[in-house]
Amino acid sequence: MNKPRKQHLIDPEVCIRCYTCEMTCPENAIEHDDNNVVVNADLCNFCMDCIPVCPTGSIDEWRVVRDPYSLEDQYGWEELPEQGVIADDAGDTNVEALEDAMATLLADAHKGAGGKTKAPATAAKPTVNLYNLGKPVEATVRGNFKLTDAGADIDVRHIILDFQGHPMPVLEGQSIGIIPPGTDVDGNARLPRLYSISSPRDGERSGYNNVSLTVKREERGICSNYVCDLDKGDTVKVTGPFGATFLLPEDHEARIMMICTGTGSAPMRAFTMRRQRAVGEKNGGMVMFFGARTPETLPYHGPLKRVPETLLKQHLVFSRVEGAAKEYVQDRMLIERKEVARLLQDPKGYVYICGLRGMETGVDQAFQTIADDFGGDWVSMRDTMREDGRYHVETY
Ligand code: NAP
């Protein structure tokens, strides 16, 4: 009988197939097929380089096994197997010690990273991986609208995709993949790029089988240029939906704090529209800290002005307005510290952070300062909120 050993695995239900872990792994231990992203137990040396780069925490799965799961096993999974019972027979490795060592490794790897989260307890059950690399679905472009001003230095687009008769059951906070045409330098088909859905579950246009995306043109971005140049009537290959944790609680009394930069506002738009459609404008409890360079480059600046404060309290901050001091979301959180503190102490308070990876540290420090004000232990509060499905980070 083999000695127990730890095995690093990926949760196929939570993984959003962004392949960042695969690109990061220095041991080439992570690979994918059309269906799943998997870890080769013979190559993984637990260096933990893949942990902080994973936007969802799906990479952060570990099992103690006597016989490691093979790549074939993992490719066939739709969900992760539970930890089996491992008898600690005499002479074997101590299973508890193994688990302790893993916990220490994870605590180190998670410092400053998004960390592993859970879906809110009341969130609807998401559908994931309905369409994959080998079996994508075709969508038709119904609209491509420029969200940023003509003279602005950045180009952000609102793209509407219609799935017609093909089911695309999405929840707010989920992502879909777009497969750009052509091949990479090695002649392989290109991998999909992920975009958060910016429309609610019942469609960009209520009752229609369509979704919207918020896409910024990146200077040398193969997929972003492809998407931003799409014309009405064009067709695109789509994978997904992906993501099973960055979801909205179904409890309409939940208080939602959304903190985002740039196109990280995509899921926040979906959350806001969902609540507006589900409970109407009278229900408040949503607050947003949203950072962009200027008003001209803040996605949905015009439409946001029409969202009533009863539904959504908005703090829009700008970093590059001529003649004005640079302001980041974390700066405004500190100014609005009483409001932030109230939500942190509310058992029905939920936090969602989405956008630039660089904002994570500043936002975390702001929470720390605010928690200090009321004598809270921020690190343990954050852990508890994560464990309860009330603290969510998706940054790239
Ligand atoms: P951006 O325009 O480059 O930046 C937005 C704002 O964030 C700017 O005001 C910028 O200020 C500020 N900022 C920069 N560093 C910051 C920091 N450390 N703390 C707080 N604010 C900071 O943003 P973007 O290019 O749209 O980027 C959005 C990010 O969201 C991307 O990384 C994207 O991958 C990610 N995302 C996108 C989606 C989607 O569906 N499209 C979904 C999830 C996440 P400066 O003036 O200093 O630059």
XYZ file of C-alpha atoms and ligand atoms in Angstrom:
444
model
C 0.000 0.000 0.000
C 1.378 3.455 -0.945
C 2.053 6.027 1.747
C -0.441 8.898 1.922
C 0.680 11.990 0.017
C -0.888 15.303 -0.771
C -2.162 16.016 -4.248
C -2.832 19.402 -5.797
C -6.093 19.576 -7.783
C -8.354 22.114 -9.507
C -12.088 22.408 -8.835
C -13.724 22.046 -12.272
C -16.940 23.668 -11.068
C -15.260 26.867 -9.892
C -12.462 27.139 -12.514
C -13.173 29.791 -15.162
C -10.688 28.305 -17.697
C -8.551 31.442 -17.936
C -5.432 29.209 -18.116
C -3.407 31.704 -16.062
C -2.216 28.912 -13.758
C -1.019 26.890 -16.719
C 0.926 29.867 -18.048
C 2.403 30.540 -14.606
C 3.474 27.033 -13.551
C 7.299 26.811 -13.756
C 7.157 22.994 -13.772
C 4.698 22.657 -16.694
C 2.605 20.607 -14.300
C -0.701 22.176 -15.361
C -2.384 21.314 -18.642
C -5.844 21.310 -20.190
C -8.047 19.530 -22.678
C -11.280 20.819 -24.199
C -13.033 20.233 -20.901
C -10.865 20.760 -17.824
C -7.635 22.252 -16.499
C -5.697 19.640 -14.500
C -2.525 19.149 -12.429
C 0.027 16.444 -13.135
C 0.834 14.872 -9.753
C 4.215 13.661 -11.027
C 5.363 17.177 -11.925
C 3.752 19.436 -9.294
C 6.307 20.341 -6.605
C 3.928 22.540 -4.521
C 5.848 25.723 -5.352
C 2.485 27.575 -4.979
C 3.239 30.033 -7.794
C -0.187 29.294 -9.294
C -2.165 30.092 -6.135
C -2.081 33.905 -6.061
C -2.658 34.273 -9.826
C -5.899 32.294 -9.854
C -8.822 34.742 -9.932
C -11.322 32.295 -8.410
C -9.478 30.109 -5.892
C -10.411 26.994 -7.896
C -6.693 26.146 -8.003
C -6.606 25.867 -4.254
C -7.785 22.271 -3.831
C -5.858 19.564 -2.042
C -6.449 15.959 -1.200
C -4.483 13.406 0.764
C -4.324 10.256 -1.359
C -2.499 6.961 -1.496
C -2.915 6.717 -5.281
C -2.908 10.132 -6.963
C -5.702 10.922 -9.372
C -4.440 10.523 -12.933
C -4.756 13.175 -15.627
C -7.441 10.995 -17.266
C -9.402 10.920 -13.988
C -9.246 14.711 -13.718
C -10.152 15.314 -17.354
C -13.346 13.349 -16.811
C -14.504 15.253 -13.702
C -17.525 17.495 -13.581
C -17.001 18.030 -9.876
C -14.189 17.430 -7.430
C -14.268 14.192 -5.428
C -14.537 14.563 -1.652
C -11.528 13.773 0.519
C -11.611 10.020 1.095
C -10.866 8.443 4.463
C -7.185 7.527 4.756
C -6.293 5.130 7.521
C -3.107 6.237 9.248
C -1.627 2.774 9.648
C 1.595 2.230 11.547
C 4.701 3.407 9.777
C 2.783 5.594 7.377
C 3.117 9.340 6.979
C 1.061 11.158 9.553
C -2.026 12.452 7.712
C -2.676 15.239 10.214
C 0.886 16.506 9.906
C 0.481 16.481 6.135
C -2.689 18.547 6.382
C -1.032 21.019 8.786
C 1.883 21.465 6.402
C -0.564 22.184 3.589
C -2.403 24.774 5.679
C 0.866 26.616 6.363
C 1.818 26.587 2.685
C -1.603 27.914 1.742
C -1.588 30.686 4.327
C 1.711 31.919 2.854
C 0.510 31.630 -0.734
C -2.656 33.558 0.051
C -0.956 36.577 1.537
C -2.164 39.502 -0.564
C -4.019 37.237 -2.981
C -7.730 37.007 -3.605
C -7.925 33.722 -1.801
C -10.441 30.951 -1.866
C -14.050 31.991 -1.676
C -17.430 30.382 -1.445
C -20.648 31.333 -3.181
C -23.217 33.156 -1.027
C -25.386 30.597 0.726
C -28.532 31.834 -1.014
C -27.040 32.201 -4.508
C -28.766 30.348 -7.331
C -26.917 27.263 -8.562
C -24.873 28.285 -11.598
C -24.418 26.238 -14.761
C -20.743 25.881 -15.682
C -18.764 24.630 -18.671
C -21.796 23.977 -20.853
C -19.731 24.847 -23.920
C -16.027 24.099 -24.103
C -13.060 24.374 -26.449
C -14.068 21.281 -28.398
C -17.739 22.188 -28.413
C -18.183 25.971 -28.388
C -21.513 27.641 -29.156
C -21.947 30.197 -31.895
C -23.397 33.581 -30.978
C -24.411 36.428 -33.260
C -23.354 39.993 -32.521
C -26.419 42.181 -32.037
C -24.588 45.356 -31.117
C -21.162 46.909 -30.569
C -21.370 50.291 -28.840
C -18.476 52.528 -27.835
C -18.755 53.384 -24.152
C -15.875 55.838 -23.967
C -15.897 59.298 -25.573
C -14.590 59.587 -29.131
C -11.526 61.598 -28.084
C -10.741 59.470 -24.991
C -7.386 57.695 -24.752
C -9.040 54.301 -24.184
C -11.678 52.410 -26.150
C -14.219 50.381 -24.139
C -17.067 48.594 -25.907
C -20.464 47.245 -24.932
C -20.964 44.077 -26.957
C -24.305 42.276 -27.188
C -24.281 38.592 -28.141
C -27.399 36.664 -29.093
C -27.487 32.901 -28.575
C -30.806 32.397 -30.385
C -32.004 28.809 -29.843
C -28.914 27.674 -27.913
C -29.304 27.684 -24.136
C -26.920 30.065 -22.343
C -28.036 29.998 -18.706
C -25.884 32.630 -16.995
C -25.927 34.234 -13.591
C -24.609 37.694 -12.822
C -20.911 37.484 -11.903
C -20.193 34.605 -14.304
C -17.916 34.860 -17.329
C -17.900 33.482 -20.844
C -14.937 32.769 -23.103
C -14.533 34.133 -26.625
C -12.330 32.135 -28.979
C -10.436 34.470 -31.297
C -9.971 33.112 -34.812
C -6.611 31.958 -36.147
C -3.696 30.147 -34.570
C -0.874 31.053 -32.204
C 2.845 31.080 -33.068
C 2.981 27.300 -32.652
C 0.080 26.787 -35.047
C -2.357 25.812 -32.272
C -5.899 27.125 -32.137
C -6.035 30.174 -29.882
C -7.310 29.810 -26.344
C -10.457 31.677 -25.343
C -10.223 34.949 -23.434
C -12.614 35.447 -20.569
C -15.035 38.311 -20.141
C -17.458 38.907 -17.296
C -21.059 39.136 -18.297
C -22.356 42.665 -17.750
C -26.046 41.827 -18.213
C -28.453 40.115 -15.811
C -29.618 36.502 -16.039
C -32.803 37.273 -17.988
C -30.856 38.938 -20.771
C -29.449 42.302 -21.738
C -32.898 42.844 -23.143
C -35.258 41.311 -20.629
C -36.686 38.015 -21.850
C -34.193 37.644 -24.715
C -31.471 35.006 -24.941
C -28.664 37.539 -25.105
C -25.784 38.689 -22.911
C -23.599 41.768 -22.897
C -19.858 42.124 -22.313
C -17.712 45.135 -21.447
C -14.440 44.936 -23.356
C -11.477 47.298 -23.410
C -9.265 47.365 -26.488
C -5.726 46.450 -25.422
C -2.928 47.730 -27.633
C -1.650 44.331 -28.700
C -4.592 42.275 -27.451
C -5.498 39.614 -29.995
C -8.927 38.883 -28.582
C -9.829 42.385 -27.368
C -9.141 43.875 -30.825
C -11.090 41.051 -32.442
C -14.080 41.660 -30.138
C -13.932 45.459 -30.295
C -13.931 45.306 -34.117
C -16.915 42.937 -34.400
C -19.818 44.149 -36.519
C -23.514 43.568 -36.037
C -24.380 40.207 -37.616
C -20.895 38.696 -37.152
C -20.710 35.339 -35.400
C -18.323 34.368 -32.577
C -17.387 31.132 -30.875
C -18.186 31.116 -27.167
C -17.307 28.820 -24.249
C -18.723 28.762 -20.735
C -20.454 29.883 -18.687
C -17.752 29.835 -15.974
C -17.537 30.819 -12.321
C -19.412 29.485 -9.327
C -18.539 31.826 -6.462
C -18.633 35.513 -7.521
C -22.429 35.420 -7.383
C -25.201 37.542 -5.966
C -27.140 36.364 -2.900
C -30.800 35.767 -3.682
C -31.649 37.449 -0.378
C -32.947 40.847 -1.466
C -32.225 42.302 1.952
C -28.511 41.619 1.533
C -26.422 44.794 1.450
C -23.958 44.813 -1.401
C -20.710 46.789 -1.571
C -19.154 46.819 -5.036
C -15.597 48.076 -5.501
C -14.312 48.198 -9.075
C -11.944 49.805 -11.536
C -12.420 50.243 -15.294
C -13.980 47.240 -17.015
C -14.086 45.459 -13.650
C -17.455 47.224 -13.476
C -18.954 44.594 -15.815
C -20.300 42.244 -13.115
C -21.384 45.223 -10.998
C -23.611 46.402 -13.838
C -25.123 42.905 -13.978
C -25.700 42.887 -10.185
C -27.358 46.307 -10.282
C -29.648 45.416 -13.187
C -30.569 42.120 -11.552
C -31.620 43.790 -8.338
C -33.429 46.549 -10.170
C -35.424 43.999 -12.174
C -35.994 41.679 -9.217
C -37.071 44.154 -6.541
C -37.455 47.531 -8.213
C -35.856 50.852 -7.519
C -37.118 51.344 -4.006
C -34.867 48.659 -2.545
C -31.574 50.203 -1.544
C -28.666 48.496 0.094
C -26.224 48.715 -2.806
C -23.173 50.925 -2.716
C -20.483 51.240 -5.360
C -16.928 52.588 -5.349
C -15.948 52.846 -8.993
C -12.608 54.193 -10.241
C -11.651 55.316 -13.733
C -9.165 57.719 -15.269
C -11.776 60.327 -16.221
C -15.570 60.599 -16.525
C -15.128 60.195 -20.301
C -13.492 56.785 -19.827
C -15.703 55.447 -17.034
C -17.810 52.673 -18.616
C -21.555 53.377 -18.411
C -21.036 56.875 -16.985
C -24.181 58.185 -18.715
C -26.502 55.276 -17.827
C -25.223 55.246 -14.234
C -26.417 58.817 -13.786
C -29.955 57.544 -14.358
C -29.761 54.852 -11.648
C -31.613 56.203 -8.596
C -29.735 56.563 -5.317
C -32.462 54.539 -3.606
C -31.187 51.540 -5.559
C -27.474 52.278 -5.756
C -25.323 54.773 -3.908
C -22.473 55.697 -6.231
C -18.992 56.929 -5.417
C -17.311 57.568 -8.771
C -13.661 58.547 -8.463
C -11.180 59.714 -11.088
C -7.426 59.504 -11.253
C -6.537 61.654 -14.245
C -8.800 64.687 -14.330
C -6.796 67.766 -15.171
C -6.498 70.142 -12.272
C -7.936 67.642 -9.761
C -6.093 65.453 -7.283
C -5.720 61.755 -8.206
C -8.325 59.701 -6.383
C -8.519 55.899 -6.140
C -11.412 53.796 -4.857
C -9.574 53.075 -1.609
C -9.177 56.822 -0.963
C -12.923 57.320 -1.232
C -13.608 54.295 0.969
C -11.627 56.009 3.714
C -13.625 59.212 3.272
C -16.849 57.180 3.470
C -15.500 55.079 6.324
C -18.687 55.185 8.421
C -20.737 53.723 5.575
C -18.077 51.066 4.908
C -17.839 50.211 8.608
C -21.609 49.739 8.862
C -21.604 47.245 6.016
C -18.612 45.334 7.358
C -20.405 44.874 10.668
C -23.697 43.863 9.073
C -24.187 40.061 8.936
C -26.054 40.687 5.673
C -23.186 42.727 4.212
C -21.435 41.402 1.071
C -18.270 42.753 -0.584
C -17.349 42.347 -4.280
C -14.030 43.610 -5.665
C -13.314 43.464 -9.396
C -10.785 45.061 -11.695
C -7.061 45.725 -11.649
C -4.979 43.351 -9.565
C -3.035 46.345 -8.253
C -6.078 47.670 -6.371
C -6.227 44.658 -4.039
C -3.564 45.825 -1.621
C -4.877 49.395 -1.349
C -8.462 48.231 -0.836
C -7.354 45.698 1.759
C -5.427 48.399 3.632
C -8.488 50.661 3.562
C -10.606 47.891 5.097
C -7.896 47.329 7.708
C -7.876 51.019 8.671
C -11.674 51.153 8.827
C -11.883 47.959 10.904
C -9.233 49.375 13.275
C -11.521 52.381 13.813
C -14.226 50.222 15.336
C -11.839 47.804 17.020
C -12.415 44.969 14.519
C -9.788 42.403 13.575
C -9.861 42.831 9.804
C -7.972 39.650 8.878
C -10.280 37.396 10.832
C -13.351 39.369 9.704
C -12.257 38.906 6.093
C -11.688 35.179 6.632
C -15.134 34.810 8.164
C -16.759 36.767 5.360
C -14.958 34.607 2.758
C -16.049 31.460 4.552
C -19.666 32.774 4.572
C -19.556 33.603 0.857
C -19.679 37.340 1.655
C -16.254 38.502 0.418
C -15.348 38.149 -3.244
C -12.344 39.265 -5.248
C -11.881 38.875 -8.990
C -8.863 40.804 -10.212
C -6.562 40.302 -13.174
P -7.797 51.251 -16.083
O -8.594 52.108 -16.990
O -6.363 51.014 -16.429
O -7.831 51.791 -14.596
C -9.024 52.100 -13.958
C -8.708 52.986 -12.773
O -8.010 52.247 -11.769
C -7.824 54.166 -13.153
O -8.346 55.299 -12.538
C -6.487 53.769 -12.553
O -5.688 54.893 -12.196
C -6.947 53.063 -11.303
N -5.894 52.322 -10.626
C -4.662 51.984 -11.086
N -3.934 51.380 -10.128
C -4.729 51.321 -9.034
C -4.529 50.852 -7.711
N -3.390 50.277 -7.336
N -5.533 50.958 -6.830
C -6.721 51.526 -7.198
N -6.947 52.030 -8.435
C -5.967 51.924 -9.343
O -8.575 49.899 -15.901
P -8.900 48.772 -16.976
O -7.829 48.715 -17.997
O -10.304 48.936 -17.419
O -8.706 47.502 -16.082
C -9.721 46.794 -15.507
C -9.229 45.457 -15.014
O -10.375 44.700 -14.751
C -8.392 44.695 -16.039
O -7.251 44.215 -15.378
C -9.319 43.563 -16.448
O -8.621 42.394 -16.760
C -10.154 43.384 -15.190
N -11.446 42.764 -15.379
C -12.175 42.964 -16.485
C -13.376 42.296 -16.621
C -14.182 42.384 -17.896
O -15.169 41.685 -18.008
N -13.835 43.167 -18.862
C -13.838 41.513 -15.601
C -13.088 41.351 -14.462
C -11.886 42.015 -14.358
P -4.352 55.356 -12.979
O -4.665 56.722 -13.460
O -3.279 55.360 -11.949
O -4.095 54.395 -14.101
